[in-house]
Amino acid sequence: MWSFNRSLLKYCVIGLTAAAGTLPAHADDMKEKPETVQPAKQQGAQTDSTGISLYKNKQYAEALPLLAADAEKHDTNAQMALGNMYSMGLGVHIDQKKAFDWYLKAARLNHSYAQLYAGYYYEKGLGTTKNAKEAFSWYNRAALANIPNAQYKVGYCYEKGIGVATNPSQANNWYRKAAENGSARAQLVMGQRYSEGNRGKKDLMEAAKWFYRAAEQGYAPAQAALAQLYEMGQGVQRDEARAASWYTKAAEQGYSPAQNNLGFLYDQGNGVIQDYATARKWYEAAAAQGNIQAMYNLGQLYQMGHGVSQDYRMAAKWFRVAAENGSVKASNSLGMAYLDGMGVEMDPVKAARYFLTAAQKGNVSAQYNLAILYIQQPEALSRNGIRATEAQALQWLKKSAENGNTAAMEYLSDVYRDGKLGQRRNIQLADSWRDKALEIERKRDLYATVEPLPTINK
């Protein structure tokens, strides 16, 4: 049976975005869609100046001299606008040093979002020398002004020890404050912590609630995380149709793990009508971004001729690309290709090499295939400098079986029933391995049962 790869989501949170008062969001070095947050009130309500009005209307050339004049008079909104213009190249050439200078001026005048940006520039070394302590100091000032993204960054600094001593308890407190104030990234972190049991008891229902809050804001990683809970039936009742809906939202934003997982659902017909062409489209989109699981899954499509003309050469090509990027499943599949001469020249020696690589990294199929190679073609291992013995074959069979491979369990059952590989007949042990294989197959059938639609309270 061929198996496809889902992306097991790691909820990475990087970078910084924030709305600068009434000004456009600043999103340097960010791949995600910027969050939108409510601005903190500055020193009294201000009517827009002519420069700010022109800036909002994207008339940057006309706005520039007026903003510069206002900025020299300590108008923090004008200083922020100039920082944004130089940061993003709005009507001027990008100049991160000038951007930093203007952000810092506004920060020193207690503009909370400018303090957030000043912290970011110090952290990343944009337009200034990296300075972790200064970064934390400015983040902290903005966080105390109740800026959600700054609260998230303070939590991140405490978690990673950036400019301050590592303090997991403080990190968790600030992440929670940021999450409760609407930071999608912090909500994602809270969901991750509940889903993994970090800093407390594992609670997948609570994880789902936090992922949902961030997903509703359009944050792609959270949408994909929520989709995976629905797909796997963790913390919510299993609902692959709802999983497909959330994966689609994230995939359409270009989030590659969601693209791969959505491709998997179309590939298998789980929650959607089976459609290999659509599966291929999403796999290719994810693979183009370097998603290793999608590369492997494309190899599977070509190998089986699903949505494409069956092409073993193309299958081997994608398996090789995925294997070179660290996919142990692809290493096993490439070993099978060399063993059978499918898309590549038959070469049991290369097959053994790929099987061994994947087996040593814990791939249960490769462990089984390696054991069979020990038994059937020991010369292929000998030519790789490995002494092939029945004892080693038995060892790999046991590793594979102990890791849940039912084929290895059934083979071991035969070994003990018939007294193979130098073992004495042992009917009790043979029956034990057979029963374990049957129980795993029973659980797989149970997992495949679709359950009723879940409800999550907002």
Tab-separated table of N, CA and C in Angstrom, residues 22-24 47-68 70 77-78 81-82 85 90-91:
chain	number	residue	atom	x	y	z
A	22	THR	N	-3.237	55.075	12.342
A	22	THR	CA	-4.123	55.031	11.188
A	22	THR	C	-3.344	54.832	9.905
A	23	LEU	N	-2.060	54.511	10.041
A	23	LEU	CA	-1.191	54.378	8.878
A	23	LEU	C	-1.141	52.937	8.416
A	24	PRO	N	-0.715	52.688	7.161
A	24	PRO	CA	-0.653	51.317	6.654
A	24	PRO	C	0.288	50.452	7.477
A	47	THR	N	-6.390	65.789	14.466
A	47	THR	CA	-6.962	65.873	13.121
A	47	THR	C	-5.831	65.668	12.130
A	48	ASP	N	-6.124	64.917	11.072
A	48	ASP	CA	-5.080	64.654	10.079
A	48	ASP	C	-4.544	65.948	9.492
A	49	SER	N	-3.222	66.029	9.413
A	49	SER	CA	-2.598	67.155	8.723
A	49	SER	C	-2.728	66.943	7.222
A	50	THR	N	-2.391	67.960	6.465
A	50	THR	CA	-2.442	67.833	5.002
A	50	THR	C	-1.487	66.741	4.529
A	51	GLY	N	-0.307	66.678	5.155
A	51	GLY	CA	0.674	65.649	4.779
A	51	GLY	C	0.143	64.248	5.008
A	52	ILE	N	-0.488	64.038	6.175
A	52	ILE	CA	-1.038	62.723	6.488
A	52	ILE	C	-2.180	62.381	5.525
A	53	SER	N	-3.013	63.348	5.195
A	53	SER	CA	-4.114	63.103	4.259
A	53	SER	C	-3.583	62.682	2.890
A	54	LEU	N	-2.546	63.381	2.425
A	54	LEU	CA	-1.939	63.001	1.148
A	54	LEU	C	-1.312	61.612	1.231
A	55	TYR	N	-0.689	61.320	2.359
A	55	TYR	CA	-0.087	59.999	2.562
A	55	TYR	C	-1.150	58.911	2.477
A	56	LYS	N	-2.271	59.132	3.141
A	56	LYS	CA	-3.342	58.134	3.125
A	56	LYS	C	-3.897	57.933	1.716
A	57	ASN	N	-3.865	58.988	0.923
A	57	ASN	CA	-4.348	58.893	-0.458
A	57	ASN	C	-3.265	58.407	-1.417
A	58	LYS	N	-2.135	57.985	-0.872
A	58	LYS	CA	-1.019	57.443	-1.643
A	58	LYS	C	-0.385	58.474	-2.576
A	59	GLN	N	-0.513	59.724	-2.221
A	59	GLN	CA	0.138	60.805	-2.975
A	59	GLN	C	1.462	61.110	-2.256
A	60	TYR	N	2.367	60.174	-2.381
A	60	TYR	CA	3.567	60.209	-1.548
A	60	TYR	C	4.511	61.362	-1.900
A	61	ALA	N	4.667	61.636	-3.178
A	61	ALA	CA	5.585	62.714	-3.568
A	61	ALA	C	5.118	64.058	-3.008
A	62	GLU	N	3.802	64.311	-3.074
A	62	GLU	CA	3.261	65.561	-2.542
A	62	GLU	C	3.310	65.578	-1.018
A	63	ALA	N	3.162	64.387	-0.411
A	63	ALA	CA	3.137	64.309	1.046
A	63	ALA	C	4.514	64.520	1.662
A	64	LEU	N	5.560	64.106	0.960
A	64	LEU	CA	6.899	64.045	1.548
A	64	LEU	C	7.366	65.353	2.180
A	65	PRO	N	7.372	66.503	1.480
A	65	PRO	CA	7.883	67.721	2.127
A	65	PRO	C	7.014	68.183	3.292
A	66	LEU	N	5.701	67.960	3.191
A	66	LEU	CA	4.814	68.374	4.271
A	66	LEU	C	5.021	67.505	5.506
A	67	LEU	N	5.182	66.202	5.286
A	67	LEU	CA	5.431	65.305	6.408
A	67	LEU	C	6.769	65.624	7.077
A	68	ALA	N	7.773	65.934	6.250
A	68	ALA	CA	9.093	66.256	6.805
A	68	ALA	C	9.011	67.492	7.690
A	70	ASP	N	6.292	68.635	9.267
A	70	ASP	CA	5.540	68.291	10.477
A	70	ASP	C	6.383	67.443	11.426
A	77	ASN	N	2.807	61.213	14.242
A	77	ASN	CA	2.172	60.542	13.098
A	77	ASN	C	2.945	60.808	11.812
A	78	ALA	N	3.448	62.012	11.656
A	78	ALA	CA	4.256	62.342	10.479
A	78	ALA	C	5.562	61.552	10.514
A	81	ALA	N	4.780	58.060	9.474
A	81	ALA	CA	4.523	57.982	8.033
A	81	ALA	C	5.832	57.989	7.261
A	82	LEU	N	6.762	58.847	7.674
A	82	LEU	CA	8.069	58.888	7.013
A	82	LEU	C	8.821	57.575	7.223
A	85	MET	N	7.365	55.139	4.816
A	85	MET	CA	7.732	55.435	3.429
A	85	MET	C	9.146	54.938	3.125
A	90	LEU	N	7.845	53.862	-0.379
A	90	LEU	CA	6.613	54.530	-0.829
A	90	LEU	C	6.951	55.945	-1.275
A	91	GLY	N	7.169	56.117	-2.567
A	91	GLY	CA	7.485	57.436	-3.106
A	91	GLY	C	8.929	57.853	-2.895
